[in-house]
């Protein structure tokens, strides 16, 4: 097996074109996204996007445990402490800027990818992994899928497009999932619109073979869907029930309050016996008091923003989080010292001052580093289209 952090392959299809395959290859770290992985993925996926010999892309993780469990936050911790940490609060963090800006560029490319983009979301799909998953146009979940945005635990907020996709879930499910880091299964992901197909994991190799053997013609997207539909139909028996759907009314009640603080109080006061809701309430109550309010402010601010604006705003907010100390304290407690006793900036959500939260939204740059973000150029799409017509009339 290869030692490269992302393994790329191009496998031949029956019409002479190829399927571009990318495998995250850090199974011991649950395929957590490192800057190296991001910087390999971005140029290769960009090339595949315009390469006419590539019909579709397949993204997966090595091993059975995880597609991708998050970002390489230990390396971010180093950038926040060893380099900047002594003395005055840091004014900038070039490593974090490079990490988040490139990660969001990659996430955005997947959201706007001009051909079928299949993500095999088996096992853990969390944080940074959700960023790679949520934007794809063919998102597969399996009986092992566990999806979550658990950033409240580490003093961050649901980034990687979370400010976009949480706002697009039924009712206040996105707010609840973002505040509590609650885990979703495959059926939950389908219910909240985060996944497109349920396919049992045992079919993975057969799905790839079916794509290889497929008689491609007409729309590539429709060809891919035909294969996916066929395997989804064979997987029905293994599909779990949706926990989120079962608790929908409770989620609506627990999040129905007049203020951000009121919603935190209502969820954490949950006194029922359901283990999933109990765990959600506990994760929130132990989470960063700053994140509790930051998450709600961010979702509100992003409600009517474009996807480009959302990634630009997330970049600003993530770097502010990297500068203000709550994020590094969360990583320290969870992954560095492993004492699981973070000393949050404020002991309770009631004590958090408005000015502290407002400060996270202060623009860091006269021009956002993602100000050039745009879908693939119209002329590139036109070139693709014309090549296709030429080919079909040949
Ligand atoms: C909350 C989080 C993260 C987390 C745990 C939480 C997160 C993240 C990781 C993670 C996972 C696997 C790794 C790694 C980090 O864990 O964002 O280095 O190998 O990336 O409770 O937000």
CSV table of C-alpha atoms and ligand atoms in Angstrom, one decimal:
chain,number,residue,atom,x,y,z
A,1,UNK,CA,0.0,0.0,0.0
A,2,UNK,CA,1.1,3.5,-0.7
A,3,UNK,CA,2.4,5.9,2.0
A,4,UNK,CA,1.0,9.0,0.2
A,5,UNK,CA,-1.7,10.7,2.3
A,6,UNK,CA,-4.0,10.7,-0.6
A,7,UNK,CA,-3.9,7.9,-3.3
A,8,UNK,CA,-5.1,8.9,-6.7
A,9,UNK,CA,-6.1,6.4,-9.4
A,10,UNK,CA,-7.7,6.6,-12.8
A,11,UNK,CA,-9.6,3.5,-13.7
A,12,UNK,CA,-10.8,2.8,-17.3
A,13,UNK,CA,-14.4,2.8,-18.2
A,14,UNK,CA,-16.1,0.9,-21.1
A,15,UNK,CA,-16.2,4.0,-23.3
A,16,UNK,CA,-12.5,4.7,-23.0
A,17,UNK,CA,-12.9,7.5,-20.5
A,18,UNK,CA,-11.9,7.1,-16.8
A,19,UNK,CA,-13.2,7.3,-13.3
A,20,UNK,CA,-11.0,9.5,-11.1
A,21,UNK,CA,-10.5,7.9,-7.7
A,22,UNK,CA,-9.1,9.6,-4.6
A,23,UNK,CA,-8.6,7.7,-1.4
A,24,UNK,CA,-7.8,9.5,1.9
A,25,UNK,CA,-4.9,7.4,3.3
A,26,UNK,CA,-4.4,8.0,7.0
A,27,UNK,CA,-6.5,5.3,8.5
A,28,UNK,CA,-4.7,5.4,11.9
A,29,UNK,CA,-5.8,9.1,12.2
A,30,UNK,CA,-9.3,8.1,10.9
A,31,UNK,CA,-8.3,9.9,7.7
A,32,UNK,CA,-8.4,13.3,9.4
A,33,UNK,CA,-7.6,15.9,6.8
A,34,UNK,CA,-4.1,17.3,7.0
A,35,UNK,CA,-2.9,20.4,5.1
A,36,UNK,CA,-0.8,18.0,2.9
A,37,UNK,CA,-3.9,16.0,2.0
A,38,UNK,CA,-5.9,19.2,1.2
A,39,UNK,CA,-3.0,20.5,-0.9
A,40,UNK,CA,-2.9,17.3,-2.9
A,41,UNK,CA,-6.7,17.1,-3.4
A,42,UNK,CA,-7.3,20.6,-4.6
A,43,UNK,CA,-5.0,20.6,-7.7
A,44,UNK,CA,-5.9,17.0,-8.7
A,45,UNK,CA,-9.7,17.6,-8.4
A,46,UNK,CA,-9.4,20.9,-10.2
A,47,UNK,CA,-7.6,19.1,-13.1
A,48,UNK,CA,-10.2,16.3,-13.2
A,49,UNK,CA,-13.0,18.9,-13.3
A,50,UNK,CA,-11.9,20.1,-16.7
A,51,UNK,CA,-10.3,16.9,-18.1
A,52,UNK,CA,-12.7,15.5,-20.7
A,53,UNK,CA,-11.3,12.0,-20.3
A,54,UNK,CA,-12.6,12.0,-16.7
A,55,UNK,CA,-16.3,11.0,-16.6
A,56,UNK,CA,-16.8,11.2,-12.9
A,57,UNK,CA,-14.9,11.3,-9.5
A,58,UNK,CA,-15.0,8.9,-6.6
A,59,UNK,CA,-13.8,10.0,-3.2
A,60,UNK,CA,-13.4,7.6,-0.2
A,61,UNK,CA,-11.4,6.9,2.9
A,62,UNK,CA,-8.9,4.0,3.4
A,63,UNK,CA,-10.1,1.4,5.8
A,64,UNK,CA,-13.5,0.5,7.2
A,65,UNK,CA,-13.6,2.8,10.2
A,66,UNK,CA,-13.9,6.3,8.7
A,67,UNK,CA,-14.3,8.2,5.5
A,68,UNK,CA,-12.8,11.2,7.4
A,69,UNK,CA,-13.1,12.1,11.1
A,70,UNK,CA,-12.2,15.7,10.9
A,71,UNK,CA,-9.3,18.1,10.4
A,72,UNK,CA,-5.8,17.7,11.6
A,73,UNK,CA,-6.4,19.9,14.7
A,74,UNK,CA,-3.3,18.8,16.5
A,75,UNK,CA,-1.2,20.6,13.9
A,76,UNK,CA,-3.5,23.6,14.2
A,77,UNK,CA,-3.0,23.5,18.0
A,78,UNK,CA,0.8,23.8,17.4
A,79,UNK,CA,0.3,26.8,15.2
A,80,UNK,CA,-1.8,28.5,17.9
A,81,UNK,CA,0.5,27.8,20.8
A,82,UNK,CA,4.2,27.0,19.9
A,83,UNK,CA,4.5,29.6,17.2
A,84,UNK,CA,2.3,32.4,18.4
A,85,UNK,CA,1.5,31.5,22.0
A,86,UNK,CA,4.0,33.2,24.2
A,87,UNK,CA,3.2,36.6,25.5
A,88,UNK,CA,0.7,38.8,23.7
A,89,UNK,CA,-2.3,37.4,22.0
A,90,UNK,CA,-1.4,36.6,18.4
A,91,UNK,CA,-2.4,39.1,15.7
A,92,UNK,CA,-2.3,36.5,12.9
A,93,UNK,CA,-1.8,32.8,12.3
A,94,UNK,CA,-0.4,32.2,8.8
A,95,UNK,CA,-0.7,28.4,9.2
A,96,UNK,CA,-4.3,28.5,10.2
A,97,UNK,CA,-5.1,30.9,7.3
A,98,UNK,CA,-3.4,28.6,4.8
A,99,UNK,CA,-5.2,25.5,6.3
A,100,UNK,CA,-8.7,26.9,6.4
A,101,UNK,CA,-8.5,28.9,3.2
A,102,UNK,CA,-7.3,25.9,1.2
A,103,UNK,CA,-9.8,23.5,2.9
A,104,UNK,CA,-12.7,25.8,2.1
A,105,UNK,CA,-11.5,26.2,-1.5
A,106,UNK,CA,-11.6,22.4,-1.7
A,107,UNK,CA,-15.0,22.1,-0.1
A,108,UNK,CA,-16.3,24.8,-2.5
A,109,UNK,CA,-14.9,23.0,-5.6
A,110,UNK,CA,-16.8,19.9,-4.5
A,111,UNK,CA,-20.0,21.9,-4.1
A,112,UNK,CA,-19.7,23.3,-7.6
A,113,UNK,CA,-18.1,20.3,-9.3
A,114,UNK,CA,-19.2,20.1,-13.0
A,115,UNK,CA,-19.5,16.3,-13.2
A,116,UNK,CA,-20.7,13.4,-11.1
A,117,UNK,CA,-18.9,13.4,-7.8
A,118,UNK,CA,-19.4,10.3,-5.7
A,119,UNK,CA,-18.4,10.3,-2.0
A,120,UNK,CA,-18.5,6.9,-0.2
A,121,UNK,CA,-19.4,8.1,3.3
A,122,UNK,CA,-18.7,4.9,5.2
A,123,UNK,CA,-17.9,5.0,8.9
A,124,UNK,CA,-17.1,8.3,10.6
A,125,UNK,CA,-17.9,11.4,8.6
A,126,UNK,CA,-17.4,14.4,11.0
A,127,UNK,CA,-16.1,18.0,10.9
A,128,UNK,CA,-13.7,18.4,8.0
A,129,UNK,CA,-15.0,15.1,6.6
A,130,UNK,CA,-18.5,16.6,6.4
A,131,UNK,CA,-17.0,19.4,4.4
A,132,UNK,CA,-15.9,17.0,1.8
A,133,UNK,CA,-19.1,15.1,1.9
A,134,UNK,CA,-21.9,17.7,2.0
A,135,UNK,CA,-21.3,19.4,-1.3
A,136,UNK,CA,-21.0,16.3,-3.5
A,137,UNK,CA,-23.8,15.5,-5.9
A,138,UNK,CA,-23.8,11.8,-5.1
A,139,UNK,CA,-23.4,11.3,-1.4
A,140,UNK,CA,-23.5,7.7,-0.3
A,141,UNK,CA,-24.1,6.6,3.3
A,142,UNK,CA,-23.9,3.0,4.6
A,143,UNK,CA,-25.0,1.0,7.6
A,144,UNK,CA,-21.8,2.1,9.3
A,145,UNK,CA,-22.1,5.8,8.7
A,146,UNK,CA,-21.8,8.2,11.7
A,147,UNK,CA,-22.1,11.8,10.8
A,148,UNK,CA,-21.7,14.8,13.1
A,149,UNK,CA,-20.5,18.4,13.5
A,150,UNK,CA,-19.0,18.1,17.0
A,151,UNK,CA,-17.0,21.4,17.0
A,152,UNK,CA,-18.8,22.7,20.2
A,153,UNK,CA,-16.6,20.3,22.1
A,154,UNK,CA,-13.4,22.0,20.9
A,155,UNK,CA,-14.4,25.7,21.1
A,156,UNK,CA,-15.0,26.0,17.4
A,157,UNK,CA,-18.3,26.1,15.4
A,158,UNK,CA,-19.6,24.0,12.5
A,159,UNK,CA,-17.5,25.3,9.7
A,160,UNK,CA,-16.6,23.6,6.3
A,161,UNK,CA,-19.9,24.9,5.0
A,162,UNK,CA,-21.9,24.0,8.1
A,163,UNK,CA,-23.2,27.6,8.1
A,164,UNK,CA,-24.7,26.6,4.8
A,165,UNK,CA,-26.0,23.1,5.1
A,166,UNK,CA,-27.2,23.3,8.8
A,167,UNK,CA,-29.4,26.2,7.7
A,168,UNK,CA,-31.0,24.0,5.0
A,169,UNK,CA,-32.2,21.2,7.2
A,170,UNK,CA,-35.9,20.7,8.2
A,171,UNK,CA,-37.1,22.9,11.0
A,172,UNK,CA,-34.4,23.6,13.5
A,173,UNK,CA,-32.7,20.2,13.1
A,174,UNK,CA,-29.5,21.9,11.8
A,175,UNK,CA,-29.3,24.3,14.8
A,176,UNK,CA,-29.9,21.4,17.2
A,177,UNK,CA,-27.2,19.2,15.5
A,178,UNK,CA,-24.7,22.0,15.3
A,179,UNK,CA,-25.2,22.9,19.0
A,180,UNK,CA,-25.1,19.4,20.4
A,181,UNK,CA,-22.7,17.6,18.0
A,182,UNK,CA,-25.3,14.8,18.0
A,183,UNK,CA,-24.4,11.9,15.7
A,184,UNK,CA,-26.5,11.0,12.7
A,185,UNK,CA,-26.9,7.6,11.2
A,186,UNK,CA,-27.5,7.0,7.4
A,187,UNK,CA,-31.2,7.4,7.7
A,188,UNK,CA,-30.8,10.7,9.6
A,189,UNK,CA,-28.4,12.0,6.9
A,190,UNK,CA,-31.0,11.2,4.2
A,191,UNK,CA,-33.8,12.8,6.3
A,192,UNK,CA,-31.9,16.1,6.8
A,193,UNK,CA,-30.8,16.2,3.2
A,194,UNK,CA,-27.1,15.5,3.8
A,195,UNK,CA,-27.0,12.3,1.8
A,196,UNK,CA,-28.5,11.0,-1.4
A,197,UNK,CA,-28.3,7.2,-1.4
A,198,UNK,CA,-28.2,4.4,1.2
A,199,UNK,CA,-26.0,1.6,-0.1
A,200,UNK,CA,-24.8,-1.3,2.1
A,201,UNK,CA,-21.0,-1.2,2.4
A,202,UNK,CA,-20.6,-4.7,1.1
A,203,UNK,CA,-21.6,-3.5,-2.4
A,204,UNK,CA,-18.7,-1.0,-2.7
A,205,UNK,CA,-16.5,-3.0,-5.0
A,206,UNK,CA,-19.6,-4.1,-7.1
A,207,UNK,CA,-20.7,-0.4,-7.5
A,208,UNK,CA,-17.2,0.5,-8.9
A,209,UNK,CA,-17.3,-2.5,-11.2
A,210,UNK,CA,-20.8,-1.5,-12.4
A,211,UNK,CA,-19.6,2.0,-13.2
A,212,UNK,CA,-16.7,0.5,-15.1
A,213,UNK,CA,-18.9,-1.8,-17.1
A,214,UNK,CA,-21.7,0.7,-17.7
A,215,UNK,CA,-22.7,1.6,-21.3
A,216,UNK,CA,-22.2,5.4,-20.9
A,217,UNK,CA,-24.4,7.5,-23.1
A,218,UNK,CA,-26.5,10.6,-22.8
A,219,UNK,CA,-26.1,12.3,-19.4
A,220,UNK,CA,-23.2,11.1,-17.3
A,221,UNK,CA,-25.1,12.1,-14.1
A,222,UNK,CA,-28.1,9.9,-15.2
A,223,UNK,CA,-25.8,7.0,-15.9
A,224,UNK,CA,-24.3,7.2,-12.4
A,225,UNK,CA,-27.7,7.5,-10.8
A,226,UNK,CA,-28.9,4.4,-12.6
A,227,UNK,CA,-26.1,2.4,-11.0
A,228,UNK,CA,-26.6,3.9,-7.6
A,229,UNK,CA,-30.3,3.3,-7.7
A,230,UNK,CA,-29.8,-0.3,-8.5
A,231,UNK,CA,-27.6,-0.9,-5.5
A,232,UNK,CA,-29.8,1.2,-3.2
A,233,UNK,CA,-32.7,-1.1,-4.0
A,234,UNK,CA,-30.6,-4.1,-3.0
A,235,UNK,CA,-29.7,-2.4,0.3
A,236,UNK,CA,-33.2,-1.7,1.8
A,237,UNK,CA,-33.0,-4.4,4.5
A,238,UNK,CA,-29.9,-2.9,6.1
A,239,UNK,CA,-31.1,0.7,6.3
A,240,UNK,CA,-31.5,1.9,10.0
A,241,UNK,CA,-34.4,4.0,11.3
A,242,UNK,CA,-33.9,7.7,11.5
A,243,UNK,CA,-33.4,9.0,15.1
A,244,UNK,CA,-33.7,12.6,14.0
A,245,UNK,CA,-37.0,12.0,12.3
A,246,UNK,CA,-38.3,10.1,15.4
A,247,UNK,CA,-37.3,13.1,17.6
A,248,UNK,CA,-38.3,15.8,15.2
A,249,UNK,CA,-41.1,17.3,17.4
A,250,UNK,CA,-38.9,17.2,20.5
A,251,UNK,CA,-36.1,18.9,18.6
A,252,UNK,CA,-38.5,21.6,17.6
A,253,UNK,CA,-39.7,22.1,21.2
A,254,UNK,CA,-36.2,22.0,22.7
A,255,UNK,CA,-35.0,24.7,20.3
A,256,UNK,CA,-38.1,26.9,20.6
A,257,UNK,CA,-37.0,29.8,22.8
A,258,UNK,CA,-36.8,33.6,22.4
A,259,UNK,CA,-33.0,33.9,22.6
A,260,UNK,CA,-29.8,32.1,21.9
A,261,UNK,CA,-29.2,31.7,25.7
A,262,UNK,CA,-32.8,30.5,26.1
A,263,UNK,CA,-32.3,27.7,23.5
A,264,UNK,CA,-29.1,26.6,25.3
A,265,UNK,CA,-31.0,26.5,28.6
A,266,UNK,CA,-33.9,24.6,27.1
A,267,UNK,CA,-31.8,21.9,25.5
A,268,UNK,CA,-29.5,21.4,28.5
A,269,UNK,CA,-32.6,21.2,30.8
A,270,UNK,CA,-33.8,18.1,28.9
A,271,UNK,CA,-34.9,15.7,31.6
A,272,UNK,CA,-36.3,12.8,29.5
A,273,UNK,CA,-34.8,9.3,29.3
A,274,UNK,CA,-34.0,9.0,25.6
A,275,UNK,CA,-30.3,8.2,25.4
A,276,UNK,CA,-29.6,10.1,22.1
A,277,UNK,CA,-31.3,13.3,23.4
A,278,UNK,CA,-29.6,12.9,26.8
A,279,UNK,CA,-26.2,12.6,25.1
A,280,UNK,CA,-26.9,15.6,22.9
A,281,UNK,CA,-27.9,17.7,26.0
A,282,UNK,CA,-24.7,16.6,27.8
A,283,UNK,CA,-22.4,17.4,24.9
A,284,UNK,CA,-23.9,20.9,24.7
A,285,UNK,CA,-23.7,21.5,28.5
A,286,UNK,CA,-20.0,20.4,28.5
A,287,UNK,CA,-19.2,22.3,25.3
A,288,UNK,CA,-17.6,25.7,24.9
A,289,UNK,CA,-19.8,28.4,26.3
A,290,UNK,CA,-18.5,30.8,23.6
A,291,UNK,CA,-19.4,28.3,20.9
A,292,UNK,CA,-22.9,28.0,22.2
A,293,UNK,CA,-23.6,31.6,21.3
A,294,UNK,CA,-21.2,31.8,18.4
A,295,UNK,CA,-22.9,28.9,16.5
A,296,UNK,CA,-26.3,30.6,16.7
A,297,UNK,CA,-25.0,34.0,15.7
A,298,UNK,CA,-23.2,32.5,12.7
A,299,UNK,CA,-26.2,30.5,11.5
A,300,UNK,CA,-28.4,33.6,11.8
A,301,UNK,CA,-25.9,35.8,9.9
A,302,UNK,CA,-25.5,33.2,7.1
A,303,UNK,CA,-29.2,32.4,6.6
A,304,UNK,CA,-29.6,34.4,3.3
A,305,UNK,CA,-26.0,34.4,2.2
A,306,UNK,CA,-24.6,32.8,-1.0
A,307,UNK,CA,-22.3,29.8,-0.7
A,308,UNK,CA,-19.3,32.0,-1.6
A,309,UNK,CA,-20.2,34.5,1.1
A,310,UNK,CA,-20.7,31.6,3.6
A,311,UNK,CA,-17.1,30.3,3.0
A,312,UNK,CA,-15.7,33.8,3.2
A,313,UNK,CA,-17.4,34.4,6.5
A,314,UNK,CA,-16.4,31.0,7.8
A,315,UNK,CA,-12.8,31.8,7.0
A,316,UNK,CA,-12.9,35.0,9.0
A,317,UNK,CA,-14.6,33.4,11.9
A,318,UNK,CA,-12.3,30.3,12.0
A,319,UNK,CA,-9.2,32.5,12.1
A,320,UNK,CA,-10.8,34.6,14.8
A,321,UNK,CA,-11.4,31.4,16.7
A,322,UNK,CA,-7.7,30.4,16.2
A,323,UNK,CA,-6.6,33.8,17.6
A,324,UNK,CA,-8.9,34.1,20.6
A,325,UNK,CA,-7.8,31.0,22.6
A,326,UNK,CA,-11.1,29.1,23.1
A,327,UNK,CA,-10.3,26.8,20.2
A,328,UNK,CA,-6.8,25.9,21.4
A,329,UNK,CA,-8.1,25.3,24.9
A,330,UNK,CA,-10.7,22.9,23.5
A,331,UNK,CA,-8.1,20.9,21.5
A,332,UNK,CA,-5.7,20.9,24.5
A,333,UNK,CA,-8.3,19.4,26.8
A,334,UNK,CA,-9.5,16.8,24.3
A,335,UNK,CA,-6.4,15.7,22.3
A,336,UNK,CA,-3.2,17.2,23.9
A,337,UNK,CA,-3.5,16.8,27.7
A,338,UNK,CA,-6.6,14.6,27.3
A,339,UNK,CA,-7.9,15.8,30.7
A,340,UNK,CA,-11.3,16.5,29.1
A,341,UNK,CA,-11.6,19.5,31.5
A,342,UNK,CA,-11.4,22.6,29.2
A,343,UNK,CA,-11.2,25.9,31.1
A,344,UNK,CA,-13.5,27.9,28.9
A,345,UNK,CA,-13.2,31.7,28.7
A,346,UNK,CA,-16.6,31.9,30.5
A,347,UNK,CA,-17.7,29.3,33.0
A,348,UNK,CA,-21.4,29.6,31.9
A,349,UNK,CA,-23.3,30.7,28.8
A,350,UNK,CA,-25.1,33.3,31.0
A,351,UNK,CA,-21.8,35.1,31.7
A,352,UNK,CA,-20.8,35.4,28.0
A,353,UNK,CA,-20.7,39.1,27.0
A,354,UNK,CA,-22.2,40.3,23.8
A,355,UNK,CA,-19.0,42.2,22.9
A,356,UNK,CA,-16.9,39.1,23.2
A,357,UNK,CA,-19.1,37.3,20.6
A,358,UNK,CA,-19.3,40.4,18.3
A,359,UNK,CA,-15.5,40.5,18.3
A,360,UNK,CA,-15.4,37.1,16.5
A,361,UNK,CA,-17.2,38.7,13.5
A,362,UNK,CA,-14.8,41.6,13.1
A,363,UNK,CA,-13.3,41.4,9.6
A,364,UNK,CA,-9.6,40.5,9.8
A,365,UNK,CA,-8.6,41.6,6.3
A,366,UNK,CA,-9.4,44.5,4.0
A,367,UNK,CA,-9.9,41.8,1.3
A,368,UNK,CA,-11.0,38.3,2.3
A,369,UNK,CA,-8.4,35.6,1.1
A,370,UNK,CA,-11.4,33.8,-0.6
A,371,UNK,CA,-12.6,36.9,-2.4
A,372,UNK,CA,-11.7,35.3,-5.7
A,373,UNK,CA,-13.9,32.2,-5.0
A,374,UNK,CA,-16.2,31.5,-8.0
A,375,UNK,CA,-17.8,28.5,-9.7
A,376,UNK,CA,-15.8,27.1,-12.6
A,377,UNK,CA,-15.5,29.6,-15.3
A,378,UNK,CA,-18.3,29.7,-17.8
A,379,UNK,CA,-15.9,29.4,-20.7
A,380,UNK,CA,-14.5,26.1,-19.2
A,381,UNK,CA,-18.0,24.7,-19.1
A,382,UNK,CA,-18.6,25.9,-22.7
A,383,UNK,CA,-15.4,24.2,-23.8
A,384,UNK,CA,-16.6,21.0,-22.2
A,385,UNK,CA,-20.0,21.2,-23.8
A,386,UNK,CA,-18.6,21.9,-27.3
A,387,UNK,CA,-16.2,19.0,-27.0
A,388,UNK,CA,-19.1,16.7,-26.1
A,389,UNK,CA,-21.1,17.8,-29.1
A,390,UNK,CA,-18.1,17.3,-31.4
A,391,UNK,CA,-17.6,13.8,-30.0
A,392,UNK,CA,-21.2,12.8,-30.5
A,393,UNK,CA,-21.3,14.0,-34.1
A,394,UNK,CA,-17.9,12.3,-34.9
B,1,LIG,C1,-14.8,17.5,18.1
B,1,LIG,C2,-14.2,17.9,17.0
B,1,LIG,C3,-13.2,17.2,16.4
B,1,LIG,C4,-12.8,16.0,17.1
B,1,LIG,C5,-13.4,15.6,18.2
B,1,LIG,C6,-14.5,16.4,18.8
B,1,LIG,C7,-12.5,17.5,15.2
B,1,LIG,C8,-11.5,16.7,14.7
B,1,LIG,C9,-11.1,15.5,15.5
B,1,LIG,C10,-10.1,14.6,15.0
B,1,LIG,C11,-10.4,13.3,14.7
B,1,LIG,C12,-9.4,12.4,14.3
B,1,LIG,C13,-8.1,12.7,14.3
B,1,LIG,C14,-7.8,14.0,14.7
B,1,LIG,C15,-8.8,14.9,15.1
B,1,LIG,O1,-11.8,15.2,16.6
B,1,LIG,O2,-12.8,18.5,14.6
B,1,LIG,O3,-6.5,14.4,14.7
B,1,LIG,O4,-7.1,11.8,14.0
B,1,LIG,O5,-10.8,17.0,13.6
B,1,LIG,O6,-15.1,16.0,19.9
B,1,LIG,O7,-14.6,19.1,16.3
